[in-house]
Amino acid sequence: QKEVEQNSGPLSVPEGAIASLNCTYSDRVSQSFFWYRQYSGKSPELIMSIYSNGDKEDGRFTAQLNKASQYVSLLIRDSQPSDSATYLCAVIPSGGSYIPTFGRGTSLIVHP
Amino acid sequence: EAGVAQSPRYKIIEKRQSVAFWCNPISGHATLYWYQQILGQGPKLLIQFQNNGVVDDSQLPKDRFSAERLKGVDSTLKIQPAKLEDSAVYLCASSTAGTSRGTQYFGPGTRLLVL
């Protein structure tokens, strides 16, 4: 069974610090990787997608992908209290039916 | 552009009763997903449709859950009979196409409590 692993946390960081969230996956044919943010009581919303090895930056967010090591990470620079949420990692394989698998999410708390 | 619509937003039922959820995806989105999210866990895919055909339903408890997407647009998910462990948020999502790069857009979810 394809698995996506995330540390459930909570990860607590002070305001202004860099938050680092990690995700590992078991399926080597995984092709596409997504980070979603989910506030308590709300539905997931897309933050970043990444498809190639390396870094992808979007504002304060940087996604890092290493397919050889089967991990993907999300860095949040200058963390704000409004970043406090659960961050979900999702993986979609190449070919087949493109069935997504989500991790359980990491809870991030940014304290003032 | 209107987002994914779901109804009802909340539902409380007793075990062994039946319940149905409705989803209207973003216009033009061919792929529709139903997820179950239990508190503290990530979304678990129940069923994935491509237009009105089922792509995957391997994690759908078919003895009690059913889903359909007639005409390739709206979809309904039904539970009959409900069990206590079905208490969860049911999320509907849609994407433009069933490819590996399909960004999923989620609806607000239906929060189900089974007593």
GROMACS .gro file of C-alpha atoms in nm:
model
  227
    1GLN     CA    1   0.000   0.000   0.000
    2LYS     CA    2   0.128   0.341  -0.092
    3GLU     CA    3   0.209   0.547   0.213
    4VAL     CA    4   0.277   0.911   0.280
    5GLU     CA    5   0.432   0.979   0.618
    6GLN     CA    6   0.432   1.303   0.812
    7ASN     CA    7   0.520   1.381   1.170
    8SER     CA    8   0.190   1.477   1.332
    9GLY     CA    9   0.358   1.737   1.554
   10PRO     CA   10   0.272   1.982   1.682
   11LEU     CA   11   0.568   2.175   1.551
   12SER     CA   12   0.601   2.493   1.750
   13VAL     CA   13   0.810   2.784   1.621
   14PRO     CA   14   0.837   3.149   1.727
   15GLU     CA   15   0.707   3.424   1.505
   16GLY     CA   16   0.963   3.519   1.242
   17ALA     CA   17   1.141   3.184   1.244
   18ILE     CA   18   1.165   2.927   0.965
   19ALA     CA   19   0.926   2.635   0.993
   20SER     CA   20   1.037   2.312   0.827
   21LEU     CA   21   0.779   2.046   0.747
   22ASN     CA   22   0.876   1.707   0.609
   23CYS     CA   23   0.703   1.430   0.418
   24THR     CA   24   0.826   1.091   0.300
   25TYR     CA   25   0.655   0.861   0.055
   26SER     CA   26   0.685   0.495  -0.029
   27ASP     CA   27   0.586   0.476  -0.396
   28ARG     CA   28   0.889   0.530  -0.620
   29VAL     CA   29   0.674   0.611  -0.922
   30SER     CA   30   0.528   0.913  -0.746
   31GLN     CA   31   0.528   1.203  -0.986
   32SER     CA   32   0.353   1.502  -0.836
   33PHE     CA   33   0.368   1.645  -0.488
   34PHE     CA   34   0.140   1.895  -0.322
   35TRP     CA   35   0.130   2.084   0.003
   36TYR     CA   36  -0.211   2.184   0.136
   37ARG     CA   37  -0.287   2.402   0.437
   38GLN     CA   38  -0.589   2.320   0.649
   39TYR     CA   39  -0.712   2.553   0.920
   40SER     CA   40  -0.914   2.399   1.201
   41GLY     CA   41  -1.267   2.331   1.085
   42LYS     CA   42  -1.191   2.428   0.726
   43SER     CA   43  -1.113   2.235   0.410
   44PRO     CA   44  -0.763   2.198   0.261
   45GLU     CA   45  -0.632   2.468   0.031
   46LEU     CA   46  -0.335   2.433  -0.203
   47ILE     CA   47  -0.013   2.613  -0.112
   48MET     CA   48   0.245   2.461  -0.343
   49SER     CA   49   0.291   2.193  -0.603
   50ILE     CA   50   0.627   2.052  -0.714
   51TYR     CA   51   0.710   1.802  -0.984
   52SER     CA   52   1.088   1.813  -1.033
   53ASN     CA   53   1.383   1.760  -0.803
   54GLY     CA   54   1.511   2.072  -0.637
   55ASP     CA   55   1.355   2.379  -0.486
   56LYS     CA   56   1.050   2.578  -0.582
   57GLU     CA   57   0.984   2.912  -0.419
   58ASP     CA   58   0.662   3.108  -0.389
   59GLY     CA   59   0.674   3.405  -0.158
   60ARG     CA   60   0.755   3.288   0.194
   61PHE     CA   61   0.709   2.924   0.096
   62THR     CA   62   0.972   2.691  -0.052
   63ALA     CA   63   0.903   2.334  -0.150
   64GLN     CA   64   1.197   2.095  -0.179
   65LEU     CA   65   1.182   1.762  -0.359
   66ASN     CA   66   1.435   1.478  -0.351
   67LYS     CA   67   1.300   1.181  -0.547
   68ALA     CA   68   1.607   0.966  -0.482
   69SER     CA   69   1.549   0.991  -0.108
   70GLN     CA   70   1.171   0.995  -0.149
   71TYR     CA   71   1.103   1.302   0.054
   72VAL     CA   72   0.947   1.639   0.002
   73SER     CA   73   0.962   1.930   0.243
   74LEU     CA   74   0.801   2.268   0.290
   75LEU     CA   75   0.985   2.563   0.438
   76ILE     CA   76   0.795   2.863   0.566
   77ARG     CA   77   1.014   3.168   0.617
   78ASP     CA   78   0.924   3.453   0.851
   79SER     CA   79   0.650   3.241   1.009
   80GLN     CA   80   0.342   3.429   1.121
   81PRO     CA   81   0.074   3.332   1.374
   82SER     CA   82  -0.165   3.314   1.077
   83ASP     CA   83   0.044   3.025   0.944
   84SER     CA   84  -0.074   2.814   1.238
   85ALA     CA   85  -0.260   2.527   1.074
   86THR     CA   86  -0.222   2.164   0.971
   87TYR     CA   87  -0.009   2.108   0.662
   88LEU     CA   88  -0.099   1.811   0.445
   89CYS     CA   89   0.136   1.645   0.200
   90ALA     CA   90  -0.026   1.477  -0.102
   91VAL     CA   91   0.136   1.254  -0.361
   92ILE     CA   92   0.010   1.146  -0.702
   93PRO     CA   93   0.182   0.867  -0.898
   94SER     CA   94   0.272   0.883  -1.262
   95GLY     CA   95   0.063   0.679  -1.500
   96GLY     CA   96  -0.227   0.458  -1.402
   97SER     CA   97  -0.525   0.635  -1.260
   98TYR     CA   98  -0.342   0.924  -1.087
   99ILE     CA   99  -0.488   0.838  -0.749
  100PRO     CA  100  -0.381   1.085  -0.478
  101THR     CA  101  -0.262   0.981  -0.133
  102PHE     CA  102  -0.252   1.223   0.159
  103GLY     CA  103  -0.041   1.213   0.470
  104ARG     CA  104  -0.199   1.268   0.810
  105GLY     CA  105  -0.067   1.621   0.828
  106THR     CA  106   0.166   1.815   1.056
  107SER     CA  107   0.021   2.064   1.299
  108LEU     CA  108   0.217   2.390   1.303
  109ILE     CA  109   0.189   2.643   1.583
  110VAL     CA  110   0.352   2.982   1.541
  111HIS     CA  111   0.362   3.166   1.872
  112PRO     CA  112   0.410   3.542   1.905
  113GLU     CA  113  -1.531   3.123  -1.062
  114ALA     CA  114  -1.759   2.943  -0.820
  115GLY     CA  115  -1.592   2.685  -0.598
  116VAL     CA  116  -1.693   2.332  -0.511
  117ALA     CA  117  -2.032   2.328  -0.342
  118GLN     CA  118  -2.139   2.072  -0.085
  119SER     CA  119  -2.452   2.016   0.117
  120PRO     CA  120  -2.551   1.976   0.385
  121ARG     CA  121  -2.275   2.135   0.591
  122TYR     CA  122  -2.367   1.947   0.904
  123LYS     CA  123  -2.564   1.632   0.973
  124ILE     CA  124  -2.644   1.445   1.291
  125ILE     CA  125  -2.801   1.100   1.264
  126GLU     CA  126  -2.839   0.791   1.475
  127LYS     CA  127  -2.657   0.471   1.394
  128ARG     CA  128  -2.828   0.248   1.140
  129GLN     CA  129  -2.992   0.548   0.974
  130SER     CA  130  -2.908   0.652   0.620
  131VAL     CA  131  -2.760   0.979   0.500
  132ALA     CA  132  -2.672   1.136   0.165
  133PHE     CA  133  -2.428   1.409   0.073
  134TRP     CA  134  -2.429   1.617  -0.241
  135CYS     CA  135  -2.142   1.777  -0.432
  136ASN     CA  136  -2.133   2.015  -0.725
  137PRO     CA  137  -1.779   2.050  -0.865
  138ILE     CA  138  -1.621   2.349  -1.032
  139SER     CA  139  -1.765   2.392  -1.380
  140GLY     CA  140  -1.562   2.201  -1.637
  141HIS     CA  141  -1.377   1.984  -1.388
  142ALA     CA  142  -1.383   1.628  -1.514
  143THR     CA  143  -1.243   1.461  -1.205
  144LEU     CA  144  -1.433   1.443  -0.879
  145TYR     CA  145  -1.316   1.297  -0.550
  146TRP     CA  146  -1.488   1.202  -0.226
  147TYR     CA  147  -1.273   1.189   0.085
  148GLN     CA  148  -1.338   1.091   0.444
  149GLN     CA  149  -1.141   1.285   0.703
  150ILE     CA  150  -1.152   1.161   1.059
  151LEU     CA  151  -1.041   1.408   1.326
  152GLY     CA  152  -0.662   1.421   1.348
  153GLN     CA  153  -0.605   1.230   1.025
  154GLY     CA  154  -0.544   1.319   0.664
  155PRO     CA  155  -0.813   1.286   0.398
  156LYS     CA  156  -0.875   0.928   0.290
  157LEU     CA  157  -0.988   0.883  -0.069
  158LEU     CA  158  -1.317   0.696  -0.090
  159ILE     CA  159  -1.392   0.722  -0.459
  160GLN     CA  160  -1.260   0.903  -0.765
  161PHE     CA  161  -1.466   0.973  -1.075
  162GLN     CA  162  -1.348   1.073  -1.419
  163ASN     CA  163  -1.654   1.225  -1.584
  164ASN     CA  164  -1.924   0.975  -1.483
  165GLY     CA  165  -1.696   0.671  -1.465
  166VAL     CA  166  -1.534   0.533  -1.151
  167VAL     CA  167  -1.153   0.550  -1.156
  168ASP     CA  168  -1.095   0.407  -0.810
  169ASP     CA  169  -1.318   0.296  -0.527
  170SER     CA  170  -1.084   0.053  -0.356
  171GLN     CA  171  -1.125   0.219  -0.014
  172LEU     CA  172  -1.502   0.263  -0.032
  173PRO     CA  173  -1.683   0.031   0.216
  174LYS     CA  174  -1.920  -0.096  -0.047
  175ASP     CA  175  -2.143  -0.282   0.197
  176ARG     CA  176  -2.267   0.051   0.329
  177PHE     CA  177  -2.134   0.331   0.110
  178SER     CA  178  -2.238   0.412  -0.245
  179ALA     CA  179  -2.166   0.699  -0.477
  180GLU     CA  180  -2.277   0.809  -0.817
  181ARG     CA  181  -2.203   1.086  -1.059
  182LEU     CA  182  -2.477   1.095  -1.314
  183LYS     CA  183  -2.417   1.303  -1.627
  184GLY     CA  184  -2.060   1.364  -1.517
  185VAL     CA  185  -2.136   1.671  -1.307
  186ASP     CA  186  -2.300   1.651  -0.963
  187SER     CA  187  -2.230   1.362  -0.733
  188THR     CA  188  -2.395   1.206  -0.431
  189LEU     CA  189  -2.241   0.991  -0.161
  190LYS     CA  190  -2.469   0.775   0.049
  191ILE     CA  191  -2.419   0.580   0.369
  192GLN     CA  192  -2.671   0.313   0.461
  193PRO     CA  193  -2.673   0.207   0.739
  194ALA     CA  194  -2.443   0.444   0.925
  195LYS     CA  195  -2.210   0.329   1.201
  196LEU     CA  196  -2.054   0.526   1.484
  197GLU     CA  197  -1.714   0.510   1.313
  198ASP     CA  198  -1.853   0.695   1.011
  199SER     CA  199  -1.844   1.018   1.213
  200ALA     CA  200  -1.610   1.235   1.010
  201VAL     CA  201  -1.592   1.521   0.764
  202TYR     CA  202  -1.675   1.422   0.409
  203LEU     CA  203  -1.486   1.631   0.160
  204CYS     CA  204  -1.557   1.663  -0.208
  205ALA     CA  205  -1.286   1.787  -0.441
  206SER     CA  206  -1.256   1.840  -0.814
  207SER     CA  207  -0.978   1.892  -1.066
  208THR     CA  208  -0.958   1.971  -1.433
  209ALA     CA  209  -0.840   1.632  -1.548
  210GLY     CA  210  -0.722   1.300  -1.418
  211THR     CA  211  -0.354   1.367  -1.460
  212SER     CA  212  -0.067   1.364  -1.218
  213ARG     CA  213  -0.061   1.743  -1.217
  214GLY     CA  214  -0.425   1.792  -1.134
  215THR     CA  215  -0.463   2.041  -0.854
  216GLN     CA  216  -0.757   1.949  -0.636
  217TYR     CA  217  -0.998   2.215  -0.516
  218PHE     CA  218  -1.193   2.122  -0.207
  219GLY     CA  219  -1.545   2.205  -0.104
  220PRO     CA  220  -1.628   2.315   0.252
  221GLY     CA  221  -1.710   1.959   0.358
  222THR     CA  222  -1.999   1.794   0.535
  223ARG     CA  223  -1.948   1.724   0.903
  224LEU     CA  224  -2.128   1.402   1.000
  225LEU     CA  225  -2.193   1.293   1.356
  226VAL     CA  226  -2.337   0.946   1.411
  227LEU     CA  227  -2.487   0.891   1.757
   0.00000   0.00000   0.00000
